[in-house]
mmCIF file of C-alpha atoms in Angstrom:
data_model
loop_
_atom_site.group_PDB
_atom_site.id
_atom_site.type_symbol
_atom_site.label_atom_id
_atom_site.label_comp_id
_atom_site.label_asym_id
_atom_site.label_seq_id
_atom_site.Cartn_x
_atom_site.Cartn_y
_atom_site.Cartn_z
ATOM 1 C CA MET B 1 34.730 17.325 12.139
ATOM 2 C CA ALA B 2 35.016 13.804 10.732
ATOM 3 C CA ALA B 3 38.404 14.638 9.239
ATOM 4 C CA ALA B 4 39.630 16.104 12.525
ATOM 5 C CA LEU B 5 38.529 13.030 14.449
ATOM 6 C CA LEU B 6 40.428 10.761 12.080
ATOM 7 C CA ARG B 7 43.522 13.000 12.109
ATOM 8 C CA HIS B 8 43.789 12.905 15.903
ATOM 9 C CA ARG B 9 42.974 9.199 16.121
ATOM 10 C CA PRO B 10 45.192 7.381 13.598
ATOM 11 C CA CYS B 11 44.129 4.006 14.985
ATOM 12 C CA TRP B 12 40.560 4.614 13.761
ATOM 13 C CA SER B 13 39.563 3.394 10.335
ATOM 14 C CA LEU B 14 36.718 4.872 8.281
ATOM 15 C CA ALA B 15 34.680 1.852 9.313
ATOM 16 C CA ASP B 16 35.350 2.677 12.996
ATOM 17 C CA LEU B 17 34.159 6.241 12.472
ATOM 18 C CA ALA B 18 31.056 5.120 10.574
ATOM 19 C CA ALA B 19 30.211 2.680 13.372
ATOM 20 C CA ARG B 20 30.552 5.407 16.019
ATOM 21 C CA LEU B 21 28.336 7.734 14.016
ATOM 22 C CA ARG B 22 25.691 5.034 13.835
ATOM 23 C CA GLU B 23 25.981 4.389 17.579
ATOM 24 C CA ALA B 24 25.530 8.130 18.244
ATOM 25 C CA ARG B 25 21.844 7.816 17.395
ATOM 26 C CA PRO B 26 19.326 8.677 18.738
ATOM 27 C CA SER B 27 21.364 11.328 20.612
ATOM 28 C CA LEU B 28 24.312 13.353 19.336
ATOM 29 C CA ALA B 29 25.091 14.901 22.709
ATOM 30 C CA GLY B 30 28.179 12.774 23.356
ATOM 31 C CA PHE B 31 29.649 12.959 19.877
ATOM 32 C CA ARG B 32 32.219 15.770 19.902
ATOM 33 C CA ASN B 33 35.731 16.727 18.870
ATOM 34 C CA GLY B 34 37.335 18.982 21.409
ATOM 35 C CA ASN B 35 35.023 21.969 21.919
ATOM 36 C CA ARG B 36 32.971 21.161 18.812
ATOM 37 C CA ASP B 37 30.044 18.769 18.606
ATOM 38 C CA LEU B 38 27.499 17.916 15.941
ATOM 39 C CA ALA B 39 24.515 19.248 17.888
ATOM 40 C CA ALA B 40 26.213 22.645 18.274
ATOM 41 C CA VAL B 41 27.048 22.783 14.568
ATOM 42 C CA PHE B 42 23.441 22.006 13.652
ATOM 43 C CA ASP B 43 22.155 24.558 16.157
ATOM 44 C CA LEU B 44 24.214 27.266 14.442
ATOM 45 C CA SER B 45 22.611 26.405 11.120
ATOM 46 C CA TYR B 46 19.165 26.401 12.737
ATOM 47 C CA ALA B 47 19.752 29.824 14.313
ATOM 48 C CA ALA B 48 20.433 31.301 10.875
ATOM 49 C CA LEU B 49 16.921 30.387 9.650
ATOM 50 C CA SER B 50 13.892 32.666 9.523
ATOM 51 C CA ASN B 51 10.950 31.944 11.855
ATOM 52 C CA ASP B 52 8.969 30.166 9.107
ATOM 53 C CA GLN B 53 11.995 28.108 8.102
ATOM 54 C CA GLN B 54 12.654 27.159 11.728
ATOM 55 C CA SER B 55 9.025 26.136 12.151
ATOM 56 C CA LEU B 56 9.182 23.781 9.158
ATOM 57 C CA PHE B 57 12.574 22.427 10.252
ATOM 58 C CA ARG B 58 11.187 21.564 13.696
ATOM 59 C CA ARG B 59 8.100 19.926 12.191
ATOM 60 C CA LEU B 60 10.297 17.739 9.976
ATOM 61 C CA GLY B 61 11.275 16.021 13.210
ATOM 62 C CA LEU B 62 7.697 14.713 13.437
ATOM 63 C CA HIS B 63 7.852 13.100 9.989
ATOM 64 C CA PRO B 64 8.281 9.311 10.170
ATOM 65 C CA ASP B 65 11.009 9.117 7.510
ATOM 66 C CA PRO B 66 13.886 11.370 6.302
ATOM 67 C CA ASP B 67 12.282 11.601 2.813
ATOM 68 C CA ILE B 68 9.451 14.110 2.266
ATOM 69 C CA ASP B 69 7.561 15.968 -0.479
ATOM 70 C CA PRO B 70 5.966 19.472 -0.414
ATOM 71 C CA TYR B 71 2.457 18.115 0.246
ATOM 72 C CA ALA B 72 3.517 16.285 3.387
ATOM 73 C CA ALA B 73 5.498 19.346 4.495
ATOM 74 C CA ALA B 74 2.427 21.499 3.823
ATOM 75 C CA ALA B 75 0.394 19.258 6.126
ATOM 76 C CA LEU B 76 2.982 19.590 8.877
ATOM 77 C CA VAL B 77 2.940 23.420 8.862
ATOM 78 C CA ASP B 78 -0.687 23.801 7.705
ATOM 79 C CA ALA B 79 0.284 25.808 4.612
ATOM 80 C CA ALA B 80 -0.140 25.634 0.847
ATOM 81 C CA PRO B 81 2.200 23.214 -0.980
ATOM 82 C CA ASP B 82 3.837 26.081 -2.911
ATOM 83 C CA THR B 83 4.668 27.818 0.357
ATOM 84 C CA ALA B 84 6.019 24.590 1.846
ATOM 85 C CA ASP B 85 8.128 23.945 -1.260
ATOM 86 C CA THR B 86 9.690 27.396 -0.993
ATOM 87 C CA LEU B 87 10.597 26.717 2.631
ATOM 88 C CA LEU B 88 12.046 23.332 1.696
ATOM 89 C CA GLN B 89 14.175 25.009 -0.968
ATOM 90 C CA ASN B 90 15.373 27.474 1.671
ATOM 91 C CA LEU B 91 16.523 24.581 3.847
ATOM 92 C CA VAL B 92 18.375 23.140 0.848
ATOM 93 C CA ASP B 93 20.144 26.501 0.490
ATOM 94 C CA HIS B 94 21.214 26.199 4.165
ATOM 95 C CA ASN B 95 22.568 22.672 3.543
ATOM 96 C CA LEU B 96 20.008 21.129 5.898
ATOM 97 C CA LEU B 97 18.231 19.190 3.143
ATOM 98 C CA THR B 98 19.078 17.733 -0.247
ATOM 99 C CA GLU B 99 16.725 17.560 -3.213
ATOM 100 C CA SER B 100 16.750 14.450 -5.381
ATOM 101 C CA PRO B 101 14.835 13.781 -7.517
ATOM 102 C CA PRO B 102 13.169 17.162 -8.168
ATOM 103 C CA GLY B 103 10.286 17.697 -5.783
ATOM 104 C CA ARG B 104 11.500 15.246 -3.141
ATOM 105 C CA TYR B 105 13.653 16.275 -0.212
ATOM 106 C CA ARG B 106 15.793 14.241 2.152
ATOM 107 C CA ILE B 107 17.339 14.996 5.524
ATOM 108 C CA HIS B 108 20.711 13.466 6.291
ATOM 109 C CA ASP B 109 20.367 10.791 8.965
ATOM 110 C CA LEU B 110 22.450 12.691 11.535
ATOM 111 C CA ILE B 111 20.515 15.929 10.954
ATOM 112 C CA PHE B 112 17.302 13.925 11.205
ATOM 113 C CA THR B 113 18.436 12.649 14.602
ATOM 114 C CA HIS B 114 19.051 16.232 15.714
ATOM 115 C CA VAL B 115 15.823 17.656 14.308
ATOM 116 C CA ARG B 116 13.797 15.134 16.314
ATOM 117 C CA THR B 117 15.231 16.690 19.452
ATOM 118 C CA VAL B 118 14.444 20.189 18.212
ATOM 119 C CA ALA B 119 10.869 19.157 17.389
ATOM 120 C CA ALA B 120 10.246 18.441 21.071
ATOM 121 C CA THR B 121 10.577 22.168 21.843
ATOM 122 C CA ASP B 122 7.099 22.818 20.368
ATOM 123 C CA ALA B 123 4.118 22.497 22.668
ATOM 124 C CA GLU B 124 2.575 19.031 22.674
ATOM 125 C CA PRO B 125 -0.835 20.166 21.304
ATOM 126 C CA GLU B 126 0.932 21.770 18.323
ATOM 127 C CA ARG B 127 2.932 18.619 17.662
ATOM 128 C CA GLU B 128 -0.154 16.432 17.897
ATOM 129 C CA ALA B 129 -2.114 18.691 15.525
ATOM 130 C CA ALA B 130 0.719 18.692 12.967
ATOM 131 C CA LEU B 131 1.104 14.922 13.138
ATOM 132 C CA SER B 132 -2.665 14.439 12.800
ATOM 133 C CA ARG B 133 -2.710 16.563 9.622
ATOM 134 C CA LEU B 134 0.208 14.563 8.217
ATOM 135 C CA LEU B 135 -1.478 11.215 8.873
ATOM 136 C CA ASP B 136 -4.720 12.530 7.351
ATOM 137 C CA TYR B 137 -2.765 13.392 4.213
ATOM 138 C CA TYR B 138 -1.140 9.978 3.975
ATOM 139 C CA GLN B 139 -4.245 7.881 4.634
ATOM 140 C CA HIS B 140 -6.457 9.936 2.294
ATOM 141 C CA SER B 141 -3.898 9.853 -0.542
ATOM 142 C CA ALA B 142 -3.082 6.168 -0.045
ATOM 143 C CA LEU B 143 -6.743 5.181 -0.272
ATOM 144 C CA ARG B 144 -7.160 7.279 -3.410
ATOM 145 C CA ALA B 145 -4.032 5.848 -5.029
ATOM 146 C CA ASN B 146 -4.944 2.281 -4.075
ATOM 147 C CA ALA B 147 -8.376 2.626 -5.713
ATOM 148 C CA LEU B 148 -6.764 3.849 -8.944
ATOM 149 C CA VAL B 149 -4.122 1.130 -9.032
ATOM 150 C CA ALA B 150 -6.468 -1.774 -8.292
ATOM 151 C CA SER B 151 -7.243 -3.782 -11.407
ATOM 152 C CA VAL B 152 -10.835 -4.213 -10.241
ATOM 153 C CA PRO B 153 -13.156 -1.788 -8.449
ATOM 154 C CA TRP B 154 -13.075 -2.121 -4.655
ATOM 155 C CA PRO B 155 -15.112 -0.042 -2.206
ATOM 156 C CA GLU B 156 -13.229 2.904 -0.731
ATOM 157 C CA LEU B 157 -13.106 3.684 2.956
ATOM 158 C CA ARG B 158 -13.828 7.232 3.981
ATOM 159 C CA ALA B 159 -10.924 9.199 5.440
ATOM 160 C CA THR B 160 -10.535 12.774 6.608
ATOM 161 C CA ALA B 161 -9.463 14.850 3.619
ATOM 162 C CA PRO B 162 -6.427 17.121 4.085
ATOM 163 C CA ARG B 163 -6.492 20.779 3.037
ATOM 164 C CA HIS B 164 -4.157 19.961 0.150
ATOM 165 C CA ALA B 165 -3.507 16.639 -1.593
ATOM 166 C CA ARG B 166 -1.586 15.735 -4.722
ATOM 167 C CA THR B 167 -3.810 15.127 -7.758
ATOM 168 C CA LEU B 168 -3.721 11.482 -8.786
ATOM 169 C CA LEU B 169 -5.460 11.205 -12.150
ATOM 170 C CA ASP B 170 -4.757 7.688 -13.326
ATOM 171 C CA GLN B 171 -3.192 4.330 -12.560
ATOM 172 C CA HIS B 172 0.289 5.467 -13.677
ATOM 173 C CA THR B 173 0.487 8.536 -11.415
ATOM 174 C CA ALA B 174 -1.062 6.599 -8.523
ATOM 175 C CA GLN B 175 1.457 3.760 -8.849
ATOM 176 C CA ALA B 176 4.358 6.227 -9.005
ATOM 177 C CA TRP B 177 3.092 8.000 -5.868
ATOM 178 C CA LEU B 178 2.727 4.719 -3.951
ATOM 179 C CA ARG B 179 6.258 3.656 -4.895
ATOM 180 C CA ALA B 180 7.738 7.004 -3.883
ATOM 181 C CA GLU B 181 5.848 7.117 -0.592
ATOM 182 C CA ARG B 182 6.124 3.433 0.363
ATOM 183 C CA ALA B 183 8.582 3.994 3.236
ATOM 184 C CA ASN B 184 6.528 6.904 4.584
ATOM 185 C CA LEU B 185 3.269 4.946 4.391
ATOM 186 C CA ASP B 186 4.883 2.001 6.172
ATOM 187 C CA ALA B 187 6.197 4.271 8.908
ATOM 188 C CA ALA B 188 2.846 6.095 9.200
ATOM 189 C CA PHE B 189 1.106 2.723 9.594
ATOM 190 C CA ASP B 190 3.503 1.669 12.359
ATOM 191 C CA HIS B 191 2.968 4.985 14.159
ATOM 192 C CA ALA B 192 -0.821 4.638 13.889
ATOM 193 C CA ARG B 193 -0.703 1.051 15.161
ATOM 194 C CA ARG B 194 1.240 2.104 18.256
ATOM 195 C CA GLN B 195 -1.718 4.334 19.158
ATOM 196 C CA GLY B 196 -4.021 1.312 19.367
ATOM 197 C CA PRO B 197 -6.895 0.092 17.144
ATOM 198 C CA THR B 198 -7.906 3.323 15.418
ATOM 199 C CA PRO B 199 -9.604 4.097 12.090
ATOM 200 C CA ARG B 200 -6.190 5.225 10.801
ATOM 201 C CA VAL B 201 -4.825 1.693 11.169
ATOM 202 C CA VAL B 202 -7.728 0.373 9.094
ATOM 203 C CA ALA B 203 -7.428 3.112 6.452
ATOM 204 C CA LEU B 204 -3.663 2.837 6.046
ATOM 205 C CA ALA B 205 -3.856 -0.967 5.824
ATOM 206 C CA ALA B 206 -6.383 -0.593 2.990
ATOM 207 C CA GLY B 207 -4.296 2.083 1.303
ATOM 208 C CA LEU B 208 -1.212 -0.155 1.341
ATOM 209 C CA ALA B 209 -2.996 -3.183 -0.139
ATOM 210 C CA GLN B 210 -2.001 -2.858 -3.802
ATOM 211 C CA ILE B 211 1.592 -1.705 -3.330
ATOM 212 C CA MET B 212 2.204 -4.608 -0.930
ATOM 213 C CA LEU B 213 0.610 -7.059 -3.369
ATOM 214 C CA THR B 214 2.857 -5.953 -6.239
ATOM 215 C CA HIS B 215 6.047 -5.078 -4.344
ATOM 216 C CA GLY B 216 5.911 -7.147 -1.134
ATOM 217 C CA PRO B 217 7.422 -8.313 1.014
ATOM 218 C CA GLY B 218 4.799 -10.922 1.797
ATOM 219 C CA THR B 219 5.592 -11.068 5.502
ATOM 220 C CA ARG B 220 4.933 -7.331 5.821
ATOM 221 C CA ALA B 221 1.695 -7.644 3.851
ATOM 222 C CA LEU B 222 0.488 -10.394 6.190
ATOM 223 C CA ASP B 223 1.351 -8.278 9.216
ATOM 224 C CA VAL B 224 -0.416 -5.157 7.907
ATOM 225 C CA HIS B 225 -3.590 -6.938 6.768
ATOM 226 C CA GLU B 226 -3.840 -8.900 10.007
ATOM 227 C CA ALA B 227 -3.482 -5.717 12.050
ATOM 228 C CA GLY B 228 -6.022 -3.944 9.858
ATOM 229 C CA ALA B 229 -8.544 -6.762 10.216
ATOM 230 C CA GLN B 230 -8.105 -6.907 13.982
ATOM 231 C CA ALA B 231 -8.440 -3.141 14.388
ATOM 232 C CA ALA B 232 -11.543 -3.040 12.184
ATOM 233 C CA ALA B 233 -13.136 -5.890 14.134
ATOM 234 C CA ARG B 234 -12.560 -4.118 17.463
ATOM 235 C CA LEU B 235 -13.931 -0.862 16.039
ATOM 236 C CA GLY B 236 -16.970 -2.553 14.538
ATOM 237 C CA ASP B 237 -15.926 -1.338 11.078
ATOM 238 C CA ARG B 238 -17.319 -4.169 8.977
ATOM 239 C CA LEU B 239 -16.311 -2.692 5.609
ATOM 240 C CA GLY B 240 -12.768 -2.117 6.813
ATOM 241 C CA GLN B 241 -12.699 -5.649 8.151
ATOM 242 C CA ALA B 242 -13.935 -7.051 4.825
ATOM 243 C CA LEU B 243 -11.265 -5.157 2.889
ATOM 244 C CA ALA B 244 -8.505 -6.314 5.241
ATOM 245 C CA LEU B 245 -9.696 -9.922 5.160
ATOM 246 C CA ALA B 246 -9.892 -9.913 1.355
ATOM 247 C CA GLY B 247 -6.340 -8.602 1.182
ATOM 248 C CA LEU B 248 -5.215 -11.086 3.824
ATOM 249 C CA GLY B 249 -6.779 -13.951 1.895
ATOM 250 C CA GLY B 250 -4.944 -12.947 -1.279
ATOM 251 C CA VAL B 251 -1.589 -12.720 0.490
ATOM 252 C CA ARG B 252 -2.076 -16.029 2.299
ATOM 253 C CA PHE B 253 -2.939 -17.600 -1.046
ATOM 254 C CA LEU B 254 0.316 -16.358 -2.560
ATOM 255 C CA ALA B 255 2.209 -17.563 0.530
ATOM 256 C CA GLY B 256 0.800 -21.074 0.137
ATOM 257 C CA ASP B 257 -1.370 -20.900 3.269
ATOM 258 C CA HIS B 258 -4.467 -22.240 1.519
ATOM 259 C CA PRO B 259 -6.526 -23.067 4.642
ATOM 260 C CA GLY B 260 -5.851 -19.565 6.023
ATOM 261 C CA ALA B 261 -6.709 -18.020 2.668
ATOM 262 C CA ASP B 262 -9.959 -19.991 2.491
ATOM 263 C CA THR B 263 -11.034 -18.769 5.941
ATOM 264 C CA ALA B 264 -10.181 -15.119 5.277
ATOM 265 C CA LEU B 265 -11.841 -15.008 1.841
ATOM 266 C CA ALA B 266 -14.974 -16.822 3.027
ATOM 267 C CA ASP B 267 -15.310 -14.347 5.924
ATOM 268 C CA ALA B 268 -14.729 -11.395 3.576
ATOM 269 C CA SER B 269 -17.361 -12.703 1.195
ATOM 270 C CA GLN B 270 -19.893 -13.033 4.004
ATOM 271 C CA LEU B 271 -19.203 -9.489 5.220
ATOM 272 C CA TYR B 272 -19.572 -8.085 1.698
ATOM 273 C CA ARG B 273 -22.839 -10.013 1.309
ATOM 274 C CA ASP B 274 -24.180 -8.565 4.575
ATOM 275 C CA LEU B 275 -23.117 -5.036 3.600
ATOM 276 C CA GLY B 276 -24.585 -5.278 0.085
ATOM 277 C CA TYR B 277 -21.274 -4.888 -1.799
ATOM 278 C CA ARG B 278 -22.110 -7.457 -4.464
ATOM 279 C CA HIS B 279 -19.213 -6.703 -6.829
ATOM 280 C CA SER B 280 -16.668 -7.079 -4.024
ATOM 281 C CA GLN B 281 -18.448 -10.198 -2.848
ATOM 282 C CA ALA B 282 -18.082 -11.709 -6.325
ATOM 283 C CA LEU B 283 -14.356 -10.891 -6.389
ATOM 284 C CA ALA B 284 -13.810 -12.523 -3.005
ATOM 285 C CA LEU B 285 -15.771 -15.592 -4.151
ATOM 286 C CA ALA B 286 -13.692 -15.805 -7.332
ATOM 287 C CA GLU B 287 -10.469 -15.872 -5.278
ATOM 288 C CA LEU B 288 -12.054 -18.379 -2.908
ATOM 289 C CA GLY B 289 -12.853 -20.615 -5.870
ATOM 290 C CA ALA B 290 -9.234 -20.442 -7.039
ATOM 291 C CA VAL B 291 -7.975 -21.427 -3.567
ATOM 292 C CA ARG B 292 -10.352 -24.383 -3.345
ATOM 293 C CA GLN B 293 -9.441 -25.558 -6.836
ATOM 294 C CA LEU B 294 -5.770 -25.741 -5.892
ATOM 295 C CA THR B 295 -6.547 -27.753 -2.760
ATOM 296 C CA GLY B 296 -8.724 -30.229 -4.686
ATOM 297 C CA ASP B 297 -11.990 -29.067 -3.120
ATOM 298 C CA TYR B 298 -13.786 -29.019 -6.453
ATOM 299 C CA LYS B 299 -17.257 -29.025 -4.917
ATOM 300 C CA GLY B 300 -16.400 -26.011 -2.768
ATOM 301 C CA ALA B 301 -14.791 -24.248 -5.741
ATOM 302 C CA ASP B 302 -17.879 -24.941 -7.871
ATOM 303 C CA ASP B 303 -20.153 -23.479 -5.185
ATOM 304 C CA ALA B 304 -18.078 -20.293 -4.818
ATOM 305 C CA LEU B 305 -17.677 -19.721 -8.580
ATOM 306 C CA THR B 306 -21.336 -20.451 -9.335
ATOM 307 C CA GLU B 307 -22.381 -17.839 -6.766
ATOM 308 C CA ALA B 308 -19.873 -15.346 -8.203
ATOM 309 C CA SER B 309 -21.176 -15.980 -11.734
ATOM 310 C CA GLN B 310 -24.750 -15.330 -10.641
ATOM 311 C CA LEU B 311 -23.739 -12.085 -8.923
ATOM 312 C CA TYR B 312 -22.044 -10.835 -12.088
ATOM 313 C CA ARG B 313 -25.088 -11.888 -14.125
ATOM 314 C CA ASP B 314 -27.345 -9.868 -11.807
ATOM 315 C CA LEU B 315 -24.958 -6.891 -12.010
ATOM 316 C CA GLY B 316 -24.831 -7.061 -15.806
ATOM 317 C CA TYR B 317 -21.021 -7.344 -15.708
ATOM 318 C CA ARG B 318 -20.577 -9.692 -18.691
ATOM 319 C CA HIS B 319 -16.783 -9.641 -18.811
ATOM 320 C CA GLY B 320 -16.550 -10.706 -15.173
ATOM 321 C CA GLN B 321 -19.163 -13.371 -15.718
ATOM 322 C CA ALA B 322 -17.216 -14.751 -18.691
ATOM 323 C CA ARG B 323 -14.044 -14.979 -16.599
ATOM 324 C CA ILE B 324 -15.799 -16.803 -13.766
ATOM 325 C CA LEU B 325 -17.547 -19.228 -16.136
ATOM 326 C CA ALA B 326 -14.220 -20.021 -17.779
ATOM 327 C CA GLU B 327 -12.774 -20.894 -14.345
ATOM 328 C CA LEU B 328 -15.897 -22.853 -13.509
ATOM 329 C CA GLY B 329 -15.493 -24.917 -16.661
ATOM 330 C CA ILE B 330 -11.929 -25.847 -15.675
ATOM 331 C CA VAL B 331 -13.029 -26.825 -12.147
ATOM 332 C CA ARG B 332 -15.811 -29.042 -13.481
ATOM 333 C CA ARG B 333 -13.489 -30.677 -15.992
ATOM 334 C CA LEU B 334 -10.986 -31.420 -13.205
ATOM 335 C CA ALA B 335 -13.852 -32.856 -11.134
ATOM 336 C CA GLY B 336 -14.707 -35.203 -14.006
ATOM 337 C CA ASP B 337 -18.020 -33.533 -14.929
ATOM 338 C CA ASP B 338 -17.199 -32.894 -18.579
ATOM 339 C CA SER B 339 -20.787 -32.250 -19.649
ATOM 340 C CA ALA B 340 -21.230 -29.459 -17.072
ATOM 341 C CA ALA B 341 -17.777 -28.135 -17.967
ATOM 342 C CA ILE B 342 -18.765 -27.860 -21.640
ATOM 343 C CA ASP B 343 -21.926 -25.959 -20.689
ATOM 344 C CA ALA B 344 -19.978 -23.410 -18.609
ATOM 345 C CA LEU B 345 -17.207 -23.033 -21.201
ATOM 346 C CA THR B 346 -19.682 -22.603 -24.068
ATOM 347 C CA GLU B 347 -21.469 -19.818 -22.218
ATOM 348 C CA ALA B 348 -18.113 -18.197 -21.387
ATOM 349 C CA LEU B 349 -17.124 -18.423 -25.055
ATOM 350 C CA MET B 350 -20.245 -16.555 -26.184
ATOM 351 C CA LEU B 351 -19.753 -13.845 -23.534
ATOM 352 C CA TYR B 352 -16.098 -13.305 -24.461
ATOM 353 C CA ARG B 353 -17.120 -13.049 -28.118
ATOM 354 C CA ASP B 354 -19.820 -10.494 -27.274
ATOM 355 C CA VAL B 355 -17.473 -8.255 -25.228
ATOM 356 C CA GLY B 356 -14.703 -8.536 -27.826
ATOM 357 C CA ASP B 357 -12.069 -10.193 -25.616
ATOM 358 C CA ARG B 358 -10.187 -12.304 -28.164
ATOM 359 C CA ARG B 359 -7.559 -13.532 -25.681
ATOM 360 C CA GLY B 360 -10.227 -14.777 -23.286
ATOM 361 C CA TRP B 361 -12.025 -16.356 -26.214
ATOM 362 C CA ALA B 362 -8.862 -18.200 -27.284
ATOM 363 C CA ASP B 363 -8.223 -19.513 -23.738
ATOM 364 C CA VAL B 364 -11.770 -20.822 -23.483
ATOM 365 C CA LEU B 365 -11.504 -22.503 -26.910
ATOM 366 C CA THR B 366 -8.473 -24.444 -25.692
ATOM 367 C CA ASN B 367 -10.250 -25.718 -22.565
ATOM 368 C CA LEU B 368 -13.448 -26.409 -24.478
ATOM 369 C CA GLY B 369 -11.495 -28.517 -26.962
ATOM 370 C CA LEU B 370 -9.963 -30.530 -24.117
ATOM 371 C CA ALA B 371 -13.346 -31.085 -22.503
ATOM 372 C CA ARG B 372 -14.902 -32.296 -25.772
ATOM 373 C CA GLN B 373 -11.924 -34.554 -26.399
ATOM 374 C CA GLU B 374 -12.413 -36.148 -22.963
ATOM 375 C CA THR B 375 -16.097 -36.847 -23.769
ATOM 376 C CA GLY B 376 -15.038 -38.635 -26.961
ATOM 377 C CA ASP B 377 -16.272 -35.827 -29.222
ATOM 378 C CA LEU B 378 -13.115 -35.921 -31.337
ATOM 379 C CA PRO B 379 -14.613 -34.143 -34.379
ATOM 380 C CA GLY B 380 -15.762 -31.289 -32.108
ATOM 381 C CA ALA B 381 -12.461 -30.975 -30.243
ATOM 382 C CA PRO B 382 -10.197 -29.757 -33.047
ATOM 383 C CA ALA B 383 -12.971 -27.570 -34.462
ATOM 384 C CA THR B 384 -12.959 -25.428 -31.355
ATOM 385 C CA ARG B 385 -9.211 -25.123 -30.927
#
């Protein structure tokens, strides 16, 4: 069809044709060549499918992005992933999908435009049920993957479990899944947000936290965390609000919005304290201390880090306590309280030695040497470096 259009219209360039194809979306009804049009061609391919294949093809029109895997397809048709994969392979055989890499399928943009129209032929309750299963799959898997990827333990929100979900065993497989599904998760979040402040908005914002932190963009991360925090606040979901605020504080920190980061992290810390999540509270306080250090609020940084250190001491988490004490020593040295800095750094040094963290030990030795040098203890300074 494209070749025929160009043959009969010599004044068109390939760029002209490409532009017209783009403008044909979201409807292909007016894009034709004589008595042939794209919608009719796609309808012929659709008519050649079996009932099960047609059902999956229609449901693909509900998917937020042209890229899909067998587990998402299984959620759409409420079937086992093996069954869904077989149907996807059938659609590849009919040239309605492509497979690349193995196990991931993509619909051409023009076919995707058409299949969205075909999807509307199903009854609305069926479409809503299929879409609900799909969003359950994405939010459940995103939360699971996010928990595995996080470098520190964060509390997990509860989400409706799908009938079938991909097994994510470790940080590597979780990171790979998040990268592969990033566009779908983004689109699922946008769809959920259009429905208003729902638990799905909160869950998907939490599930996107780590991939947005490592891959950005920062503007999108700010948008998602702010929407998640607002939705959680309206729903009265205090844990979801704490998670969103903690993520928002971290992103604002990276963006250079230190006052905004301070507010978000302080609020997150208070929520975690009220809910009894002491480990998460300590993490939020540690980030809060880092923000205040950069802004020169050494007293505020000292307060936050001292509280975090005590929480880790109570929890018996010696490695975390060592890290916080090391930061506390730097803050006190910057504030001019070298004696208190030496006390914090000496305790951090012993903890790092006990847990066997030689890199942490070396970093503390450097700062301890500087602190002793500033107190005039020159014999002690080189001995600790």
